[in-house]
Coordinates of C-alpha atoms and ligand atoms in Angstrom, one line a residue:
M353 CA 11.4 -0.6 29.3
A354 CA 10.8 0.9 26.4
F355 CA 11.0 -1.0 23.8
K356 CA 12.5 -0.9 20.6
E357 CA 10.3 -0.4 17.1
R358 CA 10.3 -3.2 15.3
V359 CA 7.7 -5.0 12.9
F360 CA 6.1 -8.2 12.2
S361 CA 3.4 -9.6 10.5
G362 CA 2.3 -12.4 7.8
M363 CA 0.0 -14.0 5.7
Q364 CA -1.0 -18.0 5.2
P365 CA 0.0 -19.8 2.7
T366 CA -3.7 -21.1 0.9
G367 CA -5.2 -20.4 -2.3
S368 CA -3.3 -17.4 -4.1
L369 CA -2.8 -14.1 -2.6
H370 CA -5.2 -10.6 -3.5
L371 CA -5.2 -7.6 -4.7
G372 CA -6.8 -7.4 -0.5
N373 CA -4.1 -8.7 0.6
Y374 CA -1.3 -6.1 -1.5
L375 CA -3.2 -2.7 -0.7
G376 CA -4.9 -4.2 3.5
A377 CA -1.2 -5.3 4.2
M378 CA 1.9 -5.7 1.8
V379 CA 1.9 -1.7 0.6
Q380 CA 2.1 -1.1 4.2
W381 CA 4.6 -4.1 4.9
I382 CA 6.3 -2.1 2.0
E383 CA 6.6 1.4 3.4
M384 CA 7.4 0.3 6.6
Q385 CA 10.4 -1.5 5.6
K386 CA 12.3 1.8 4.5
T387 CA 11.7 3.2 7.6
H388 CA 11.3 0.1 10.4
E389 CA 13.4 -3.3 11.9
C390 CA 10.9 -5.8 9.8
I391 CA 9.9 -8.6 10.2
Y392 CA 7.4 -11.0 7.5
C393 CA 6.3 -14.2 8.0
V394 CA 4.7 -16.5 5.2
V395 CA 2.8 -18.2 8.8
D396 CA 2.4 -21.5 7.7
L397 CA 1.5 -23.9 10.7
H398 CA -1.4 -21.2 10.6
A399 CA -2.5 -22.4 7.2
I400 CA -3.2 -26.0 8.2
T401 CA -5.8 -25.2 10.8
V402 CA -7.7 -25.8 7.6
W403 CA -6.9 -29.4 5.5
Q404 CA -4.1 -28.8 3.3
D405 CA -2.9 -30.7 0.6
P406 CA 1.3 -31.0 1.5
K407 CA 2.5 -31.0 -2.5
E408 CA 0.8 -27.5 -2.9
L409 CA 0.8 -26.3 0.8
K410 CA 5.1 -26.1 0.1
N411 CA 4.7 -24.8 -3.4
A412 CA 1.8 -22.4 -1.9
I413 CA 4.8 -21.3 1.0
R414 CA 7.6 -20.5 -1.7
Q415 CA 4.6 -18.9 -3.9
V416 CA 3.7 -16.7 -1.0
T417 CA 7.8 -16.3 -0.8
A418 CA 7.9 -15.1 -4.5
A419 CA 5.2 -12.5 -4.0
Y420 CA 6.0 -11.1 -0.5
I421 CA 10.0 -10.3 -2.6
A422 CA 8.2 -9.6 -6.6
S423 CA 6.2 -6.9 -4.3
G424 CA 8.7 -4.8 -3.0
L425 CA 10.1 -6.5 0.7
D426 CA 13.6 -6.9 0.2
P427 CA 14.5 -9.7 2.5
K428 CA 18.4 -8.3 2.4
K429 CA 16.5 -5.6 4.8
S430 CA 13.8 -7.5 6.1
I431 CA 13.5 -10.9 7.5
V432 CA 11.7 -13.0 5.9
F433 CA 11.1 -16.5 7.0
N434 CA 8.4 -19.4 7.2
Q435 CA 6.7 -19.6 10.9
S436 CA 8.0 -23.6 11.0
Q437 CA 10.9 -23.3 10.5
V438 CA 11.5 -20.8 14.6
A439 CA 10.0 -23.9 17.4
A440 CA 9.6 -20.1 19.0
H441 CA 6.1 -20.3 17.4
A442 CA 4.2 -23.0 18.7
E443 CA 6.5 -22.8 21.9
L444 CA 5.1 -19.5 23.0
A445 CA 1.8 -20.7 21.2
W446 CA 1.6 -23.0 24.0
V447 CA 2.2 -21.0 27.2
F448 CA -0.5 -18.7 25.3
N449 CA -2.7 -21.2 25.4
C450 CA -2.0 -21.2 29.4
V451 CA -2.6 -17.8 30.2
A452 CA -5.8 -16.5 27.3
R453 CA -9.1 -17.3 29.2
L454 CA -11.7 -19.2 26.8
G455 CA -14.0 -17.2 27.3
W456 CA -11.6 -14.1 24.9
L457 CA -11.1 -16.9 22.4
N458 CA -15.4 -17.2 21.9
R459 CA -15.6 -14.2 21.2
M460 CA -13.5 -14.1 18.7
T461 CA -15.7 -13.8 15.4
Q462 CA -13.3 -14.6 13.2
F463 CA -13.5 -18.2 14.5
K464 CA -17.8 -18.8 13.9
E465 CA -17.5 -17.5 10.3
K466 CA -14.5 -19.5 9.5
A467 CA -15.9 -22.7 11.5
G468 CA -19.3 -22.4 10.1
K469 CA -22.1 -24.4 11.2
D470 CA -20.5 -27.8 11.6
R471 CA -18.6 -26.1 14.9
E472 CA -17.4 -29.4 16.3
N473 CA -16.1 -30.7 13.3
A474 CA -13.3 -27.6 13.1
S475 CA -10.5 -28.4 14.3
V476 CA -8.2 -27.4 18.2
G477 CA -6.2 -25.6 15.8
L478 CA -8.6 -22.8 14.1
Y479 CA -9.9 -22.0 18.1
A480 CA -6.4 -21.0 19.3
Y481 CA -5.5 -19.8 16.4
P482 CA -5.5 -15.8 17.5
N483 CA -2.9 -17.5 20.6
L484 CA -0.9 -18.2 18.0
M485 CA -0.9 -15.6 16.3
A486 CA -0.1 -13.5 19.4
A487 CA 3.3 -15.7 19.6
D488 CA 4.2 -14.0 16.6
I489 CA 4.3 -10.8 17.4
L490 CA 5.5 -11.1 21.0
A491 CA 8.6 -14.3 20.1
Y492 CA 10.5 -10.7 18.3
Q493 CA 8.5 -8.3 20.7
A494 CA 7.8 -6.3 18.5
T495 CA 5.3 -3.6 18.7
H496 CA 4.0 -2.7 15.7
V497 CA 1.9 -5.4 12.8
P498 CA 0.5 -3.3 9.2
V499 CA -2.8 -6.0 8.5
G500 CA -6.0 -5.7 6.9
E501 CA -9.3 -4.8 9.0
D502 CA -10.2 -8.2 9.7
Q503 CA -7.3 -9.2 12.3
K504 CA -8.5 -6.1 14.0
Q505 CA -9.5 -8.3 17.0
H506 CA -6.9 -10.3 17.1
L507 CA -4.9 -7.7 18.2
E508 CA -6.2 -6.8 20.1
L509 CA -6.4 -10.3 22.3
A510 CA -2.2 -9.7 21.4
R511 CA -2.5 -6.6 23.3
D512 CA -4.9 -8.3 25.9
I513 CA -2.6 -12.0 26.4
A514 CA 0.4 -9.6 26.4
Q515 CA -0.8 -8.0 30.0
K516 CA -1.3 -10.6 31.1
F517 CA 1.2 -12.8 30.6
N518 CA 3.4 -9.3 32.7
N519 CA 0.6 -9.7 35.5
D520 CA 1.1 -13.2 36.2
F521 CA 4.7 -13.4 36.0
R522 CA 5.4 -9.8 37.4
E523 CA 7.7 -10.6 40.1
Q524 CA 10.0 -13.6 38.1
I525 CA 9.8 -10.8 34.9
V526 CA 11.1 -8.1 36.9
E527 CA 13.5 -10.5 38.9
A528 CA 14.6 -10.9 34.3
G529 CA 15.8 -7.1 33.8
Y530 CA 12.8 -6.3 33.3
E531 CA 12.2 -3.6 35.8
D532 CA 9.0 -2.0 35.5
G533 CA 7.7 -5.5 35.0
I534 CA 7.1 -5.9 31.3
L535 CA 8.4 -8.5 29.1
F536 CA 5.8 -7.9 26.4
P537 CA 4.8 -4.9 24.4
Q538 CA 1.2 -4.0 24.1
P539 CA 1.3 -4.4 19.9
E540 CA 0.2 -1.5 18.0
P541 CA -2.2 -2.0 15.7
V542 CA -1.0 -0.5 11.8
I543 CA -4.1 -0.2 9.9
T544 CA -4.5 2.4 7.4
G545 CA -4.2 3.4 3.6
P546 CA -7.6 3.8 1.2
A547 CA -8.1 0.2 1.1
T548 CA -7.6 -1.0 5.0
R549 CA -10.7 -3.6 3.5
V550 CA -10.9 -4.3 0.6
M551 CA -14.4 -5.5 -0.6
S552 CA -15.4 -8.2 -3.5
L553 CA -16.0 -6.9 -7.2
R554 CA -19.2 -9.5 -6.3
D555 CA -21.2 -7.7 -3.4
G556 CA -19.6 -4.9 -2.5
T557 CA -20.9 -6.1 1.3
K558 CA -18.4 -8.6 1.6
K559 CA -14.5 -8.6 1.8
M560 CA -12.7 -9.7 -1.1
S561 CA -11.5 -13.1 0.0
K562 CA -8.8 -16.7 -0.8
S563 CA -11.5 -18.7 0.2
E564 CA -14.7 -16.8 -1.7
P565 CA -15.8 -19.7 -5.1
S566 CA -16.1 -17.4 -7.5
D567 CA -12.7 -16.5 -8.6
M568 CA -14.8 -13.4 -10.4
S569 CA -14.9 -11.3 -6.3
R570 CA -11.4 -11.5 -6.5
I571 CA -8.6 -10.1 -8.5
N572 CA -5.3 -12.1 -7.7
L573 CA -1.8 -10.7 -7.8
M574 CA -1.1 -13.9 -10.2
D575 CA -3.9 -12.8 -13.3
D576 CA -2.6 -11.6 -16.7
T577 CA -3.3 -8.1 -18.3
D578 CA -6.7 -9.7 -19.7
V579 CA -8.4 -11.5 -16.8
I580 CA -7.7 -7.9 -14.7
A581 CA -9.4 -6.4 -17.6
D582 CA -12.3 -8.3 -18.1
K583 CA -12.6 -9.0 -13.9
I584 CA -13.4 -5.3 -13.6
K585 CA -15.9 -5.1 -16.3
R586 CA -18.1 -6.9 -14.6
A587 CA -17.2 -5.7 -11.2
K588 CA -20.9 -5.6 -10.0
T589 CA -21.4 -1.2 -10.2
D590 CA -25.7 0.0 -9.6
M591 CA -28.3 1.3 -11.2
E592 CA -27.8 4.3 -10.7
S593 CA -27.4 7.4 -13.5
A594 CA -25.3 9.9 -12.2
P595 CA -22.0 9.5 -10.2
P596 CA -22.0 10.1 -6.8
S597 CA -21.3 14.2 -6.1
N598 CA -19.3 13.6 -2.4
L599 CA -18.3 11.2 0.0
D600 CA -20.8 10.6 1.6
E601 CA -22.6 9.9 -0.9
L602 CA -19.8 7.6 -2.7
K603 CA -20.2 6.0 1.0
A604 CA -23.9 4.5 0.6
R605 CA -22.5 3.6 -2.3
P606 CA -20.9 -0.1 -1.1
E607 CA -19.7 -1.4 -4.5
I608 CA -19.0 2.4 -6.5
D609 CA -16.9 3.2 -3.6
N610 CA -15.2 -0.3 -2.8
L611 CA -13.8 0.3 -7.2
V612 CA -13.2 4.1 -6.2
G613 CA -10.9 2.9 -3.6
I614 CA -9.2 0.3 -5.3
Y615 CA -8.2 3.0 -7.9
A616 CA -7.4 5.5 -4.5
A617 CA -4.7 2.8 -3.0
L618 CA -3.5 1.6 -6.8
A619 CA -2.6 4.9 -7.8
G620 CA -1.7 6.4 -4.6
T621 CA -3.9 8.7 -4.7
S622 CA -6.5 9.9 -2.0
K623 CA -10.5 8.5 -2.2
E624 CA -11.2 11.9 -3.0
A625 CA -9.1 12.1 -6.2
G626 CA -10.2 8.7 -6.8
L627 CA -13.7 10.3 -6.6
Q628 CA -13.2 13.1 -8.3
M629 CA -11.9 11.1 -11.5
L630 CA -15.5 9.5 -10.9
I631 CA -16.9 12.0 -12.3
D632 CA -15.0 13.8 -14.6
T633 CA -15.0 10.6 -16.9
S634 CA -19.2 9.7 -16.5
K635 CA -19.9 11.8 -19.4
E636 CA -18.0 9.4 -22.0
G637 CA -20.7 6.9 -21.7
P638 CA -21.4 4.7 -22.9
S639 CA -22.4 4.1 -18.6
I640 CA -21.8 6.6 -16.3
F641 CA -19.0 4.2 -14.7
T642 CA -17.1 3.2 -18.1
G643 CA -13.9 5.7 -18.3
F644 CA -13.7 5.3 -14.5
K645 CA -13.4 1.6 -14.8
K646 CA -10.9 1.9 -18.6
A647 CA -8.6 4.8 -16.0
L648 CA -8.7 1.2 -13.1
T649 CA -7.8 -1.2 -15.0
E650 CA -4.5 0.7 -16.8
V651 CA -3.4 1.4 -13.5
A652 CA -4.1 -1.8 -11.7
V653 CA -2.4 -3.8 -15.0
E654 CA 0.0 -1.3 -14.4
K655 CA 0.5 -1.7 -10.7
L656 CA 0.0 -5.8 -10.4
G657 CA 2.1 -6.5 -13.8
P658 CA 5.2 -6.5 -13.1
I659 CA 4.7 -8.0 -9.6
R660 CA 3.1 -10.5 -11.5
A661 CA 6.0 -11.5 -13.6
E662 CA 9.0 -11.4 -10.9
I663 CA 6.8 -14.0 -9.1
V664 CA 7.1 -15.7 -12.1
R665 CA 10.7 -15.4 -12.4
L666 CA 11.2 -15.9 -9.3
M667 CA 8.9 -19.6 -8.7
G668 CA 11.2 -20.8 -11.6
D669 CA 14.2 -21.4 -9.5
P670 CA 12.7 -22.6 -6.3
A671 CA 16.2 -23.4 -4.7
E672 CA 16.7 -19.7 -4.3
I673 CA 13.3 -18.7 -2.3
D674 CA 14.6 -21.7 0.4
R675 CA 18.0 -19.8 0.2
I676 CA 16.4 -16.9 1.3
L677 CA 13.8 -18.4 4.3
A678 CA 16.8 -20.1 5.4
D679 CA 18.3 -17.7 5.4
G680 CA 15.4 -15.4 7.4
S681 CA 14.5 -18.0 9.5
A682 CA 18.0 -18.1 10.7
R683 CA 17.8 -14.7 11.6
A684 CA 14.7 -14.7 12.6
R685 CA 15.4 -17.9 15.5
A686 CA 18.1 -15.3 16.9
I687 CA 15.7 -12.6 17.8
A688 CA 12.7 -15.3 19.2
T689 CA 15.2 -17.9 20.9
P690 CA 16.7 -15.5 24.0
I691 CA 13.2 -13.8 24.3
M692 CA 11.7 -17.4 24.6
N693 CA 14.5 -18.6 26.6
Q694 CA 12.8 -15.6 29.3
V695 CA 10.1 -16.8 28.9
K696 CA 11.0 -20.5 29.7
D697 CA 12.6 -19.1 33.6
V698 CA 10.1 -16.7 34.1
V699 CA 7.3 -19.6 33.7
G700 CA 9.6 -21.0 36.0
F701 CA 10.5 -24.1 33.7
V702 CA 14.2 -26.0 33.8
R703 CA 16.3 -25.1 31.2
S704 CA 19.9 -27.5 30.6
Ligands
AMP951 P1 -4.7 -14.1 4.6 O1 -5.7 -13.9 2.9 O2 -6.3 -13.7 6.5 O3 -3.5 -14.5 5.6 O4 -4.5 -12.9 5.1 C1 -3.7 -11.5 5.1 C2 -3.4 -9.9 5.1 O5 -4.3 -9.4 4.1 C3 -3.9 -9.5 6.8 O6 -2.9 -8.5 6.7 C4 -5.2 -9.4 6.2 O7 -5.8 -8.3 7.1 C5 -5.0 -8.3 5.1 N1 -6.5 -9.1 3.9 C6 -7.0 -9.9 3.5 N2 -8.6 -10.1 3.3 C7 -8.4 -8.7 3.2 C8 -9.2 -7.2 1.8 N3 -10.7 -8.2 2.2 N4 -9.2 -5.7 2.5 C9 -8.0 -5.2 3.1 N5 -7.3 -6.3 3.7 C10 -7.0 -7.6 4.1
LIG952 N1 -4.3 -14.1 11.4 C1 -3.9 -13.3 9.7 C2 -4.4 -13.6 8.8 O1 -5.3 -14.3 8.3 C3 -2.1 -14.0 9.9 C4 -1.5 -13.9 11.1 C5 -0.9 -14.8 11.3 C6 -0.7 -12.9 10.9 N2 -0.4 -14.2 12.1 C7 0.0 -13.2 12.1 C8 -0.9 -11.5 10.6 C9 0.8 -12.1 13.4 C10 -0.3 -10.2 11.3 C11 0.8 -10.4 13.2 O2 -4.8 -12.5 8.0

């Protein structure tokens, strides 16, 4: 069976969303909404794989929802909901816990990073996290998954799980009416744009992240104009006396490469054009980066200012956000429940 093209993606309601989330994922989400059926999830089940204060978690779920909408997701068109309201995610994740092999999960680099040195003390949920992510996607038989580059390995695992499930249960899947024996599609990662990996403003070799202790390392969607200007002004550059003259030279200078990538993504232009802008403004002084940083601040404020204002406005009416999540959850359930029922039949559970 050829699967209908369907998009699924999600973000965790932990900490505040930043420019990496926006450029690495959200911009693609909004683009795909124009051409595809899209399902965008606030993954609260994923969030509790590390400790979350319950009061803050509720607020964070609403704030991420507000950020989705403020960034341009249309909850009437796309499905916007939080994961815990649709039981199929947890149900299918359990089945996948029994399909995925320990050896596969042992290879996941994100677990190693997040668990750190004290691995014995990490939650079992953190370890099984990629299985839940596979369930998120496959509960909708989704075919396309727009994410930042750091999720590539998890997507590969989701593909392996889909394939093993299809193989293990081929006979039953055919009986259920899927002639080619394929219940789950192979979901495609969609990793595009000039900023699939936005790096820290303090260290061009580390990715911009919610969990980095220094707030100066990232631009948050909730930062105001002055904070954005200050963070860009203090963003790390290098000691070279001339700007890179081509893309190869740019690549060798990670901090500059990152800033040019951010500029290009925000301005909706190419990296080449961003680099040209840096070259053109480098004579303005006092430093070769002064003019470029001014232009970067302008475009960042122009793009992020209205998003911040809209998040603040939406957060003024939490009941309205909850209504959006309730509506999205009902629509998500309508898709996932019949698929989950097929999974139960195929696995051999009794449904009555
Ligand atoms: P998370 O904040 O881990 O829930 O990530 C949500 C989405 O943002 C995922 O698609 C990530 O790949 C993406 N993302 C997070 N940090 C970055 C970054 N520094 N650069 C690009 N994409 C990112
Ligand atoms: N693991 C993703 C992240 O940390 C979030 C996520 C959970 C996700 N489920 C997903 C992304 C399904 C895409 C599809 O960024």
